[in-house]
Short mmCIF file of C-alpha atoms in Angstrom, two decimals:
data_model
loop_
_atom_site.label_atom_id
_atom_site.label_comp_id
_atom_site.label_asym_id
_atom_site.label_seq_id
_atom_site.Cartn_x
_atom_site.Cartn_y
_atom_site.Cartn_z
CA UNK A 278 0.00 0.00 0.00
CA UNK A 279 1.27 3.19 -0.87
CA UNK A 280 1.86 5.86 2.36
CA UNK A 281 -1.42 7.66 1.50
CA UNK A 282 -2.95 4.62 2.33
CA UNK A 283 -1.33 3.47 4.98
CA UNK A 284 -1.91 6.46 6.76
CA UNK A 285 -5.80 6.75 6.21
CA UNK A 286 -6.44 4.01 7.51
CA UNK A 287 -3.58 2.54 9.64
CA UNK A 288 -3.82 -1.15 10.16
CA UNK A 289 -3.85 -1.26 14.37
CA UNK A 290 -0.52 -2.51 14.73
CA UNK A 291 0.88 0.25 12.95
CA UNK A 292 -0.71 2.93 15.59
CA UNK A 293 2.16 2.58 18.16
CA UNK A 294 4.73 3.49 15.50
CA UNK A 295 2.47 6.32 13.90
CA UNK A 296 1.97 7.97 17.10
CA UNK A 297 5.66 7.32 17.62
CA UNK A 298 6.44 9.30 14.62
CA UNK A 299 4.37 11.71 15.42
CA UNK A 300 5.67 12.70 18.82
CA UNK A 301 9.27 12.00 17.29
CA UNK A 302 8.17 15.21 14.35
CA UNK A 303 6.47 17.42 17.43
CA UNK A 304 9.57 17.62 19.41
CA UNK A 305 11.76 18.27 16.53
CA UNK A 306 9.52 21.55 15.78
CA UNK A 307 11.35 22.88 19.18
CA UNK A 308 14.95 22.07 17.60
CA UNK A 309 17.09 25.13 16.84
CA UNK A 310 18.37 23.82 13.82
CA UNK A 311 17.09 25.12 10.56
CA UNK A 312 17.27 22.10 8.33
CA UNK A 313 15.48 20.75 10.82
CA UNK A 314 12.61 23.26 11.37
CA UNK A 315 12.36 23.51 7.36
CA UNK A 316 11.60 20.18 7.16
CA UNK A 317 9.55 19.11 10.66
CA UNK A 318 6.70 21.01 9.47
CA UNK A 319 6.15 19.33 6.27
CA UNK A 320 6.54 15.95 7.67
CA UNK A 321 3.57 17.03 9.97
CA UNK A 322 1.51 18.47 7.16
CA UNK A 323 2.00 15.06 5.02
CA UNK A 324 0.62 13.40 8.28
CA UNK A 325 -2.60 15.83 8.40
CA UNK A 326 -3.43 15.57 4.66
CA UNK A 327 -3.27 11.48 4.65
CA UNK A 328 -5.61 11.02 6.97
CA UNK A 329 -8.97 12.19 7.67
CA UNK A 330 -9.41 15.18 10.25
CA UNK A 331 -10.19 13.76 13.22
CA UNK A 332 -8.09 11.09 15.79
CA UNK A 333 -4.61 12.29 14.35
CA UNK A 334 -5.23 16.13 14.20
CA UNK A 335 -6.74 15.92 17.51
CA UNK A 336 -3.07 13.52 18.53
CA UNK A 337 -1.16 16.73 16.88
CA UNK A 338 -2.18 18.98 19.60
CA UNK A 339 -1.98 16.65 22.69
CA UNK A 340 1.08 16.25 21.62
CA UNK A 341 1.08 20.13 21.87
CA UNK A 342 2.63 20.84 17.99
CA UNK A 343 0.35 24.17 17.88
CA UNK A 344 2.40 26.59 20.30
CA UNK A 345 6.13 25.63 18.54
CA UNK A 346 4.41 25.86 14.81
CA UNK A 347 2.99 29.37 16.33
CA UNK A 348 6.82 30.39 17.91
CA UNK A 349 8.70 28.70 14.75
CA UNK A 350 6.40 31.03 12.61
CA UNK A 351 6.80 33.97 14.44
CA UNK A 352 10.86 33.55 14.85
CA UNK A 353 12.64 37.12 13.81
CA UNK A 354 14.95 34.66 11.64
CA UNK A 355 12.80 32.08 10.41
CA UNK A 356 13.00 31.44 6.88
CA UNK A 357 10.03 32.28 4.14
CA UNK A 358 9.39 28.42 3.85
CA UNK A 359 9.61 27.42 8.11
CA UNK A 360 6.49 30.19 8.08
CA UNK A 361 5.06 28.63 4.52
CA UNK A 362 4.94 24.93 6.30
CA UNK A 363 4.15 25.91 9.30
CA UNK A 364 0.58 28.01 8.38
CA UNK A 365 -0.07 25.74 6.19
CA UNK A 366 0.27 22.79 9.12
CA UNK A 367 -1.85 25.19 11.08
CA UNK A 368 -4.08 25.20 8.47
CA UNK A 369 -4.89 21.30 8.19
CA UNK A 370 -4.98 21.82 12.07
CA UNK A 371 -8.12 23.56 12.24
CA UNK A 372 -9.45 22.27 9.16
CA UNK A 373 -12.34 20.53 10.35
CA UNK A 374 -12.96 20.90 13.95
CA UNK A 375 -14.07 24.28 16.01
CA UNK A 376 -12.33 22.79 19.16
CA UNK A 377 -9.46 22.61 17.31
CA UNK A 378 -9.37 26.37 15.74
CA UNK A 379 -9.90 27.71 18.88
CA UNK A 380 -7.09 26.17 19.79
CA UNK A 381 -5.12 27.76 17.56
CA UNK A 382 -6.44 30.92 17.29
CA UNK A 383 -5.73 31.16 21.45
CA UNK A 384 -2.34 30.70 20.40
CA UNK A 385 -1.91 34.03 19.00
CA UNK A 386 -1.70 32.66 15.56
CA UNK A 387 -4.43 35.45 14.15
CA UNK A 388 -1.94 38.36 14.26
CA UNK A 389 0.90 36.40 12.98
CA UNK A 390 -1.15 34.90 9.64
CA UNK A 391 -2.08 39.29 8.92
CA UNK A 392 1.82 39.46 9.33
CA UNK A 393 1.92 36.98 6.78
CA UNK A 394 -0.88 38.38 4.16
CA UNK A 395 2.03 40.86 3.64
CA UNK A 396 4.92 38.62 3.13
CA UNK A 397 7.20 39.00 0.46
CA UNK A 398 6.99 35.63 -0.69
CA UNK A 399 3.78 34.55 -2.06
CA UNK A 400 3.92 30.83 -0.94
CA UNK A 401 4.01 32.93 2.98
CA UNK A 402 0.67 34.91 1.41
CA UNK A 403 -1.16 31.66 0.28
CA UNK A 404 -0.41 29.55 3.46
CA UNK A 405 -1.55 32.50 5.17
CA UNK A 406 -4.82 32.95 3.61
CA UNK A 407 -5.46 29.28 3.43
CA UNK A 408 -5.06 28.89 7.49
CA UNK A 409 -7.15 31.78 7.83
CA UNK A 410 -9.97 30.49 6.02
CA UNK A 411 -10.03 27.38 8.15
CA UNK A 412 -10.14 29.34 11.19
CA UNK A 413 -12.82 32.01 9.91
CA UNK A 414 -15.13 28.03 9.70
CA UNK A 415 -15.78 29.65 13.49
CA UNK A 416 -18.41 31.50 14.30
CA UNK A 417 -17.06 32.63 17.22
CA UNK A 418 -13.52 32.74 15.88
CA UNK A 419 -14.85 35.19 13.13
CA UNK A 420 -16.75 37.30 15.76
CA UNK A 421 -13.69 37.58 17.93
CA UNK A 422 -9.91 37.31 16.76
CA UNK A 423 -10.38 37.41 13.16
CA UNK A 424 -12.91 40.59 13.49
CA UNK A 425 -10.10 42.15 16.35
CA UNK A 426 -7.27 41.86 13.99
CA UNK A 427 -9.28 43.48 10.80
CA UNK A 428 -8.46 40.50 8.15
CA UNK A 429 -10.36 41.62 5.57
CA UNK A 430 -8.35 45.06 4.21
CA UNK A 431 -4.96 43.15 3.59
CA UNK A 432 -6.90 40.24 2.10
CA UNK A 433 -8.99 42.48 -0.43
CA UNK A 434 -5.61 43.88 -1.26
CA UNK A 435 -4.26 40.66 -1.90
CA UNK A 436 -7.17 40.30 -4.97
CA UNK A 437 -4.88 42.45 -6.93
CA UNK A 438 -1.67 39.67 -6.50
CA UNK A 439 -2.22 37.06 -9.38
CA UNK A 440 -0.29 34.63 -7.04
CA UNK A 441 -2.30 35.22 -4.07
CA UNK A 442 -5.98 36.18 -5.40
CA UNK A 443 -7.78 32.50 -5.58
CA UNK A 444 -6.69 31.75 -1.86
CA UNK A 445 -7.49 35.15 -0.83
CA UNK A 446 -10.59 34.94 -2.37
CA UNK A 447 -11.53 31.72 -0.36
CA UNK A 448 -10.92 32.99 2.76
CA UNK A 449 -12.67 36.26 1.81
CA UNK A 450 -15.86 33.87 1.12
CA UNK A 451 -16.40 33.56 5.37
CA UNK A 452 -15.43 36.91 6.17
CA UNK A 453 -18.84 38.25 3.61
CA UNK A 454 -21.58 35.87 5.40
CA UNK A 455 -24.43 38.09 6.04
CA UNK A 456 -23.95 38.05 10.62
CA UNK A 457 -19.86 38.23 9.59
CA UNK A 458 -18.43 41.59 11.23
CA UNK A 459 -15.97 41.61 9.10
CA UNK A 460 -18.06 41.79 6.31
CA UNK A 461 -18.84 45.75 6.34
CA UNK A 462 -14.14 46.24 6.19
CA UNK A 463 -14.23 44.05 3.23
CA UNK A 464 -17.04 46.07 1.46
CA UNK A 465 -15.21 49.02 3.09
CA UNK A 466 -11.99 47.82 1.57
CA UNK A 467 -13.95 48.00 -1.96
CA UNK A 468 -14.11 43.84 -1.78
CA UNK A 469 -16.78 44.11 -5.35
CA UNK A 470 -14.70 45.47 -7.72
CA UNK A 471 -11.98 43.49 -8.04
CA UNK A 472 -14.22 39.85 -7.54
CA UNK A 473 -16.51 41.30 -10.68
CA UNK A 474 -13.21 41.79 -12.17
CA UNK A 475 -11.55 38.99 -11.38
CA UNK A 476 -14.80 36.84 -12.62
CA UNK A 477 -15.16 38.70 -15.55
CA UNK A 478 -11.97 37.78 -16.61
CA UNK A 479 -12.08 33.99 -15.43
CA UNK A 480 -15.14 33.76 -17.65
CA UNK A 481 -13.49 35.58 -20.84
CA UNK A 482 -11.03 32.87 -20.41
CA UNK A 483 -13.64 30.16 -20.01
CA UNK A 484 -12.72 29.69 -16.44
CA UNK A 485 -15.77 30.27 -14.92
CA UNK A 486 -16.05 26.46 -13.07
CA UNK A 487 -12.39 26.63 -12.09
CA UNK A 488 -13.23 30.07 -10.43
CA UNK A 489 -16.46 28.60 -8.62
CA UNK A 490 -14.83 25.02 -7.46
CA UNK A 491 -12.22 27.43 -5.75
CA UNK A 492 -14.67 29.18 -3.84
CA UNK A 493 -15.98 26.19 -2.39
#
């Protein structure tokens, strides 16, 4: 079976050594070399994405992975890929469970993912939009951090970046619900113009179904 497999749906007697492997890729998140904190984070996002949210994300945070992937992220000399791997870790994170995003977003991680919308490097700007649209799932995570840190200006700008507008777009999608407080910066922010825009020009290039499976 190929490791996709495996890892969805691990036969029993391989749950000892996934959990060991697990806690084995946590604590090397805390190591202060940078090889090592480049790679730790992707091992832990190939974990997330092969199997379903649930059991293992839930095993990511006991094993308490959210507060170094917060720290390694937030570094003053951590490189543009440790803060690419580790968002988007954060972002599989709190994919799927509410428990789980509060989690995260108690860790301070809100602030540092606006940081991010203005990185340099547009893999930093994509991870960052993608980990804040899991987070902005929450209700109460979109009436409370996500409104406090006023998301939605840097993200409409971020409509103008060809490398950054189809994730930024996403994650604008739960800050425009109708009880969303962030929904009167991003119409503020002048949100319309650029999505009729962008659309428009999806649908001159017969991309109009690409454009609305990314929204979902």
């Amino acid at each position: 079976a190929s490791l996709a497999e495996s890892l969805a749906a691990p036969p029993a007697e391989c749950w000892h050594d996934l959990l060991a492997v697990l806690h084995a890729t946590v604590r090397l998140l805390s190591e202060p070399h940078r090889v090592v904190l480049e790679h730790a984070p992707e091992v832990l996002c190939t974990l997330l994405r092969c199997q379903p949210a649930g059991v293992l994300h839930h095993m990511v945070c006991e094993a308490g992975a959210v507060a170094p992937l917060v720290a390694q992220a937030a570094a003053p000399g951590a490189s543009a890929r440790q803060q690419e791997l580790s968002f988007r870790a954060l972002s599989l994170i709190s994919a799927d469970s509410d428990e789980l995003r509060t989690l995260v977003a108690c860790s301070g991680a809100v602030p540092l993912l606006r940081q991010g919308l203005s990185s340099a490097f547009a893999g930093v700007r994509i991870a960052a939009c993608c980990a804040l649209r899991s987070l902005s799932r929450s209700v109460h995570i979109l009436r409370t951090w996500i409104a406090d840190a006023e998301i939605a200006p840097p993200l409409c700008a971020l409509l103008a970046d060809p490398k950054s507008a189809a994730a930024a777009t996403a994650a604008l999608c739960n800050l425009l619900i109708a009880f969303s407080p962030a929904r009167a910066d991003a119409l503020a922010a002048g949100v319309i113009v650029p999505l009729v825009a962008a659309l428009r020009g999806e649908l001159a290039c017969g991309g109009g179904p690409v454009v609305r499976a990314e929204l979902r």
